[in-house]
C-alpha positions as semicolon CSV with decimal commas, in nm:
position;residue;x (nm);y (nm);z (nm)
1;X;-3,610;-1,040;0,814
2;X;-3,654;-0,947;0,467
3;X;-3,947;-0,691;0,425
4;X;-4,096;-0,952;0,159
5;X;-4,160;-1,197;0,423
6;X;-4,382;-0,919;0,615
7;X;-4,754;-1,028;0,609
8;X;-5,058;-0,824;0,586
9;X;-5,026;-0,444;0,789
10;X;-5,246;-0,586;1,059
11;X;-5,004;-0,878;1,143
12;X;-4,659;-0,626;1,074
13;X;-4,425;-0,615;1,365
14;X;-4,477;-0,254;1,349
15;X;-4,859;-0,219;1,336
16;X;-4,830;-0,106;1,731
17;X;-4,656;0,205;1,649
18;X;-4,841;0,224;1,358
19;X;-4,775;0,089;1,047
20;X;-5,032;0,011;0,769
21;X;-5,134;-0,030;0,418
22;X;-5,038;0,303;0,305
23;X;-4,645;0,343;0,456
24;X;-4,613;-0,005;0,307
25;X;-4,679;0,138;-0,037
26;X;-4,478;0,479;0,053
27;X;-4,170;0,202;0,177
28;X;-4,210;0,000;-0,180
29;X;-3,943;0,166;-0,331
30;X;-3,671;0,082;-0,044
31;X;-3,794;-0,267;-0,052
32;X;-3,473;-0,373;-0,360
33;X;-3,243;-0,157;-0,187
34;X;-3,281;-0,408;0,139
35;X;-3,362;-0,120;0,371
36;X;-3,587;-0,150;0,693
37;X;-3,886;0,019;0,791
38;X;-3,870;0,210;1,103
39;X;-4,015;0,457;1,297
40;X;-3,823;0,723;1,503
41;X;-3,897;0,726;1,901
42;X;-3,608;0,944;1,966
43;X;-3,394;1,217;1,794
44;X;-3,092;1,346;2,024
45;X;-2,762;1,456;1,946
46;X;-2,738;1,400;1,573
47;X;-2,903;1,048;1,618
48;X;-3,195;0,839;1,703
49;X;-3,354;0,563;1,833
50;X;-3,571;0,391;1,515
51;X;-3,817;0,065;1,652
52;X;-3,789;-0,173;1,313
53;X;-3,897;-0,516;1,261
54;X;-3,570;-0,624;1,479
55;X;-3,661;-0,438;1,727
56;X;-3,513;-0,050;1,863
57;X;-3,193;0,006;1,696
58;X;-2,959;0,314;1,745
59;X;-2,875;0,525;1,383
60;X;-2,681;0,803;1,259
61;X;-2,928;1,077;1,086
62;X;-2,580;1,201;0,884
63;X;-2,736;1,181;0,553
64;X;-3,068;1,255;0,618
65;X;-2,948;1,621;0,735
66;X;-3,104;1,889;0,509
67;X;-3,061;2,298;0,531
68;X;-3,460;2,324;0,562
69;X;-3,487;2,326;0,943
70;X;-3,833;2,188;0,883
71;X;-3,733;1,849;0,765
72;X;-3,470;1,730;0,998
73;X;-3,571;1,389;1,155
74;X;-3,828;1,442;1,413
75;X;-3,999;1,203;1,639
76;X;-4,311;1,039;1,463
77;X;-4,115;1,020;1,164
78;X;-4,110;0,694;0,920
79;X;-3,753;0,638;0,793
80;X;-3,541;0,366;0,576
81;X;-3,260;0,229;0,756
82;X;-2,956;0,027;0,689
83;X;-3,000;-0,333;0,756
84;X;-2,863;-0,583;1,014
85;X;-2,524;-0,587;1,021
86;X;-2,401;-0,268;0,879
87;X;-2,147;-0,070;1,141
88;X;-2,265;0,190;1,192
89;X;-2,628;0,247;1,070
90;X;-2,796;0,504;0,872
91;X;-3,123;0,676;0,805
92;X;-3,102;0,664;0,453
93;X;-3,445;0,870;0,391
94;X;-3,757;1,026;0,565
95;X;-4,145;0,896;0,408
96;X;-4,320;1,176;0,337
97;X;-4,511;1,283;0,634
98;X;-4,863;1,275;0,682
99;X;-4,902;1,565;0,918
100;X;-4,675;1,800;1,164
101;X;-4,712;1,981;1,438
102;X;-4,528;2,338;1,407
103;X;-4,416;2,609;1,586
104;X;-4,221;2,954;1,547
105;X;-3,902;2,944;1,714
106;X;-3,744;3,272;1,841
107;X;-3,514;3,313;1,550
108;X;-3,572;3,632;1,388
109;X;-3,505;3,421;1,087
110;X;-3,858;3,283;1,129
111;X;-3,783;2,929;1,108
112;X;-4,050;2,685;1,185
113;X;-3,973;2,392;1,461
114;X;-4,170;2,087;1,399
115;X;-4,217;1,911;1,725
116;X;-4,380;1,615;1,625
117;X;-4,523;1,390;1,299
118;X;-4,750;1,156;1,164
119;X;-4,973;1,233;1,441
120;X;-5,340;1,162;1,484
121;X;-5,419;1,382;1,779
122;X;-5,250;1,694;1,919
123;X;-5,350;1,648;2,332
124;X;-5,321;2,010;2,501
125;X;-5,239;1,925;2,867
126;X;-5,368;2,188;3,094
127;X;-5,321;2,195;3,425
128;X;-5,605;2,277;3,691
129;X;-5,370;2,346;3,995
130;X;-5,313;2,703;3,830
131;X;-5,563;2,974;3,694
132;X;-5,673;2,894;3,379
133;X;-5,526;3,099;3,048
134;X;-5,739;3,040;2,828
135;X;-5,571;3,267;2,581
136;X;-5,279;3,030;2,578
137;X;-5,529;2,779;2,528
138;X;-5,663;2,924;2,221
139;X;-5,301;2,965;2,110
140;X;-5,215;2,618;2,113
141;X;-5,548;2,496;1,916
142;X;-5,483;2,753;1,657
143;X;-5,141;2,587;1,606
144;X;-5,278;2,236;1,624
145;X;-5,532;2,329;1,377
146;X;-5,328;2,526;1,154
147;X;-5,167;2,336;0,845
148;X;-4,796;2,129;0,859
149;X;-4,612;2,437;0,726
150;X;-4,527;2,322;0,374
151;X;-4,541;1,938;0,396
152;X;-4,676;1,676;0,207
153;X;-5,056;1,657;0,140
154;X;-5,260;1,624;0,512
155;X;-5,462;1,337;0,553
156;X;-5,749;1,504;0,763
157;X;-5,931;1,331;1,036
158;X;-6,292;1,272;1,105
159;X;-6,317;1,648;1,187
160;X;-6,134;1,778;0,900
161;X;-5,939;1,998;1,122
162;X;-5,675;2,183;0,890
163;X;-5,352;2,058;0,996
164;X;-5,487;1,677;0,979
165;X;-5,481;1,566;1,347
166;X;-5,778;1,643;1,576
167;X;-5,709;1,843;1,889
168;X;-5,853;1,794;2,206
169;X;-5,786;1,961;2,563
170;X;-5,751;1,753;2,891
171;X;-5,709;1,944;3,207
172;X;-5,512;1,746;3,423
173;X;-5,512;1,769;3,817
174;X;-5,839;1,751;3,848
175;X;-5,824;1,603;4,198
176;X;-5,712;1,915;4,325
177;X;-6,029;2,151;4,230
178;X;-6,280;2,099;4,560
179;X;-6,618;1,984;4,420
180;X;-6,747;1,907;4,114
181;X;-6,946;2,174;4,042
182;X;-6,645;2,404;4,029
183;X;-6,516;2,145;3,787
184;X;-6,774;2,181;3,603
185;X;-6,767;2,505;3,532
186;X;-6,408;2,504;3,442
187;X;-6,493;2,288;3,176
188;X;-6,728;2,471;3,037
189;X;-6,497;2,766;3,026
190;X;-6,214;2,577;2,841
191;X;-6,520;2,470;2,579
192;X;-6,641;2,834;2,548
193;X;-6,260;2,887;2,419
194;X;-6,215;2,558;2,241
195;X;-6,583;2,522;2,016
196;X;-6,635;2,190;1,886
197;X;-6,346;2,073;2,071
198;X;-6,345;1,756;2,313
199;X;-6,260;1,898;2,683
200;X;-6,154;1,603;2,921
201;X;-6,107;1,636;3,302
202;X;-5,841;1,385;3,432
203;X;-5,639;1,282;3,730
204;X;-5,364;1,090;3,693
205;X;-5,346;1,010;4,070
206;X;-5,681;0,906;4,141
207;X;-5,704;0,753;3,765
208;X;-6,049;0,934;3,720
209;X;-6,081;0,970;3,319
210;X;-5,799;0,809;3,206
211;X;-6,013;0,515;3,011
212;X;-6,197;0,750;2,854
213;X;-5,877;0,915;2,723
214;X;-5,720;0,579;2,656
215;X;-6,003;0,502;2,457
216;X;-5,943;0,784;2,206
217;X;-5,593;0,779;2,187
218;X;-5,638;0,396;2,110
219;X;-5,712;0,500;1,742
220;X;-5,335;0,623;1,636
221;X;-5,048;0,806;1,744
222;X;-5,122;1,119;1,987
223;X;-4,863;1,400;2,089
224;X;-4,929;1,569;2,416
225;X;-4,829;1,939;2,456
226;X;-4,827;2,202;2,696
227;X;-4,630;2,426;2,973
228;X;-4,387;2,244;3,205
229;X;-4,558;2,136;3,520
230;X;-4,898;2,070;3,316
231;X;-4,847;1,697;3,420
232;X;-4,776;1,528;3,081
233;X;-4,526;1,282;3,184
234;X;-4,745;1,179;3,486
235;X;-4,989;1,120;3,216
236;X;-4,819;0,978;3,000
237;X;-4,702;0,706;3,323
238;X;-5,061;0,676;3,410
239;X;-5,155;0,565;3,051
240;X;-4,901;0,334;2,994
241;X;-4,944;0,203;3,321
242;X;-4,566;0,227;3,424
243;X;-4,331;0,494;3,517
244;X;-4,096;0,498;3,212
245;X;-4,120;0,947;3,255
246;X;-3,923;1,098;3,524
247;X;-4,152;1,325;3,728
248;X;-4,089;1,566;3,937
249;X;-4,335;1,813;4,132
250;X;-4,439;2,165;4,016
251;X;-4,331;2,498;4,243
252;X;-4,574;2,552;4,465
253;X;-4,532;2,911;4,375
254;X;-4,637;2,941;4,079
255;X;-4,730;2,574;3,958
256;X;-4,454;2,535;3,720
257;X;-4,270;2,242;3,636
258;X;-3,833;2,192;3,586
259;X;-3,810;2,032;3,266
260;X;-3,788;1,700;3,365
261;X;-3,877;1,563;3,021
262;X;-3,581;1,693;2,758
263;X;-3,653;1,512;2,457
264;X;-3,971;1,409;2,260
265;X;-3,996;1,029;2,328
266;X;-4,256;0,767;2,155
267;X;-4,438;0,531;2,360
268;X;-4,672;0,226;2,279
269;X;-4,977;0,225;2,500
270;X;-5,091;-0,059;2,618
271;X;-5,469;-0,058;2,480
272;X;-5,341;0,062;2,127
273;X;-5,227;0,363;1,977
274;X;-4,876;0,560;2,007
275;X;-4,812;0,843;2,274
276;X;-4,520;1,125;2,222
277;X;-4,429;1,339;2,495
278;X;-4,265;1,664;2,465
279;X;-4,028;1,856;2,709
280;X;-4,295;2,154;2,837
281;X;-4,309;2,483;2,590
282;X;-4,215;2,795;2,754
283;X;-4,286;3,001;2,437
284;X;-4,574;2,899;2,181
285;X;-4,488;3,102;1,869
286;X;-4,786;3,087;1,613
287;X;-4,693;2,898;1,263
288;X;-4,862;2,953;0,929
289;X;-5,138;2,950;1,167
290;X;-5,447;3,202;0,999
291;X;-5,630;2,919;0,930
292;X;-5,617;2,800;1,254
293;X;-5,705;3,124;1,392
294;X;-6,009;3,134;1,190
295;X;-6,096;2,802;1,300
296;X;-6,056;2,851;1,700
297;X;-6,258;3,174;1,653
298;X;-6,479;3,043;1,408
299;X;-6,791;3,251;1,598
300;X;-6,631;3,573;1,466
301;X;-6,575;3,491;1,154
302;X;-6,910;3,389;1,132
303;X;-7,042;3,712;1,240
304;X;-6,805;3,868;1,062
305;X;-6,955;3,791;0,740
306;X;-7,208;4,041;0,811
307;X;-7,004;4,358;0,881
308;X;-7,061;4,633;0,646
309;X;-6,720;4,695;0,519
310;X;-6,576;4,303;0,391
311;X;-6,220;4,436;0,541
312;X;-6,328;4,541;0,863
313;X;-6,070;4,514;1,130
314;X;-6,355;4,490;1,370
315;X;-6,189;4,800;1,564
316;X;-6,386;5,102;1,528
317;X;-6,574;5,059;1,201
318;X;-6,933;5,202;1,133
319;X;-7,200;4,833;1,075
320;X;-6,918;4,644;1,241
321;X;-7,139;4,306;1,347
322;X;-6,845;4,222;1,520
323;X;-6,789;4,497;1,735
324;X;-7,213;4,495;1,765
325;X;-7,183;4,096;1,948
326;X;-6,939;4,284;2,215
327;X;-7,175;4,536;2,296
328;X;-7,452;4,294;2,332
329;X;-7,269;4,043;2,556
330;X;-7,334;3,765;2,257
331;X;-6,938;3,793;2,203
332;X;-6,665;3,810;2,514
333;X;-6,467;4,113;2,454
334;X;-6,170;3,882;2,599
335;X;-6,218;3,664;2,296
336;X;-6,190;3,932;2,031
337;X;-5,893;4,054;2,208
338;X;-5,704;3,711;2,180
339;X;-5,854;3,724;1,802
340;X;-5,703;4,024;1,719
341;X;-5,371;3,953;1,933
342;X;-5,315;3,608;1,760
343;X;-5,392;3,724;1,394
344;X;-5,137;4,005;1,456
345;X;-4,883;3,820;1,536
346;X;-4,926;3,510;1,300
347;X;-4,887;3,816;1,040
348;X;-4,586;3,920;1,144
349;X;-4,461;3,585;1,146
350;X;-4,553;3,547;0,796
351;X;-4,435;3,917;0,692
352;X;-4,059;3,811;0,784
353;X;-4,052;3,583;0,464
354;X;-4,330;3,737;0,243
355;X;-4,243;4,043;0,055
356;X;-4,629;4,068;-0,046
357;X;-4,734;4,062;0,304
358;X;-4,476;4,311;0,407
359;X;-4,616;4,534;0,138
360;X;-4,967;4,494;0,258
361;X;-4,865;4,559;0,640
362;X;-4,693;4,897;0,512
363;X;-5,038;5,016;0,284
364;X;-5,219;4,948;0,616
365;X;-5,029;5,117;0,853
366;X;-5,022;5,427;0,611
367;X;-5,350;5,383;0,589
368;X;-5,436;5,416;0,931
369;X;-5,213;5,693;1,003
370;X;-5,352;5,890;0,684
371;X;-5,720;5,829;0,856
372;X;-5,587;5,878;1,199
373;X;-5,434;6,221;1,119
374;X;-5,768;6,335;0,937
375;X;-5,957;6,247;1,251
376;X;-5,712;6,494;1,431
377;X;-5,766;6,795;1,167
378;X;-6,142;6,732;1,162
379;X;-6,123;6,774;1,578
380;X;-5,946;7,050;1,532
381;X;-6,188;7,247;1,330
382;X;-5,965;7,224;0,968
383;X;-6,169;6,996;0,777
384;X;-6,229;7,158;0,464
């Protein structure tokens, strides 16, 4: 099948996987090279599975192995691959990414790791089988609402999240909550930690809430993120309507899963849209997430505008509107602590590759050290 024989994007063989007029335009330069368009559905060991108009093929990534880890082939990428008859087939190029979900690796060199690309929804899965960790939810949201780590210009969603993908929080295993009132309180707690972000409770076993979630996800590409044991694979199976992902029970002692999903897999949903299931994440390091942190803690950013000093750190400064809000009970102290923690962590990550930020951090340390010594001298009666 030649590319010139394709009909309008709505009838294109890849429309089910998100192909549209913009991707068609991006691919136009490769038509004369007789290459096929395709979307990466899985990557492992230097090769990948790619869904093309001819079906799913196996392709080698040898010709698209960059030095920059942010540009390696990833599940969700749109690519140009060799036509039928070539053996082996190769991925020849990646089309520019619209969006990407990126986290920091554990490397001391501060490298980003792309978990999924060209996504419209970031679904943060949180298990109700264990105690809620609101700080971890805020961390996921900060990443979901941040930039794509140096990719091409992003297409923003209807809610204009910085990453171009709309985040939502899905509370799984709702059937384990004893009563509706308790479930309602848990949802409210998460909504306070995720202002302006949809929060849904679902039960894959009982089928509760799945129709609403499926309707939301039918509009594009979604990625499931969360810790092991959050019920991502079970949720994926429930949305697809068959057991396509392996599932194991979480440990009774702490509710943690056993990493049954080891690769990122792109799956077509029967009601429309595609879903990327990911392995459980033990660590979620921030990556270029200052904007995302500001959006997650928007109420703190708004309060900060009324602080006496424009560079107020909201720690002990006079006239701090943020601290005043904590004292009056308007702002939870836990929220402020989480905000400070994420900002500090993101600053450390950025400082590893930005000399200007490193210099600013050193100046700030010196300033705070001098202020501390001056306060101590004044306390000891040495102030002149």
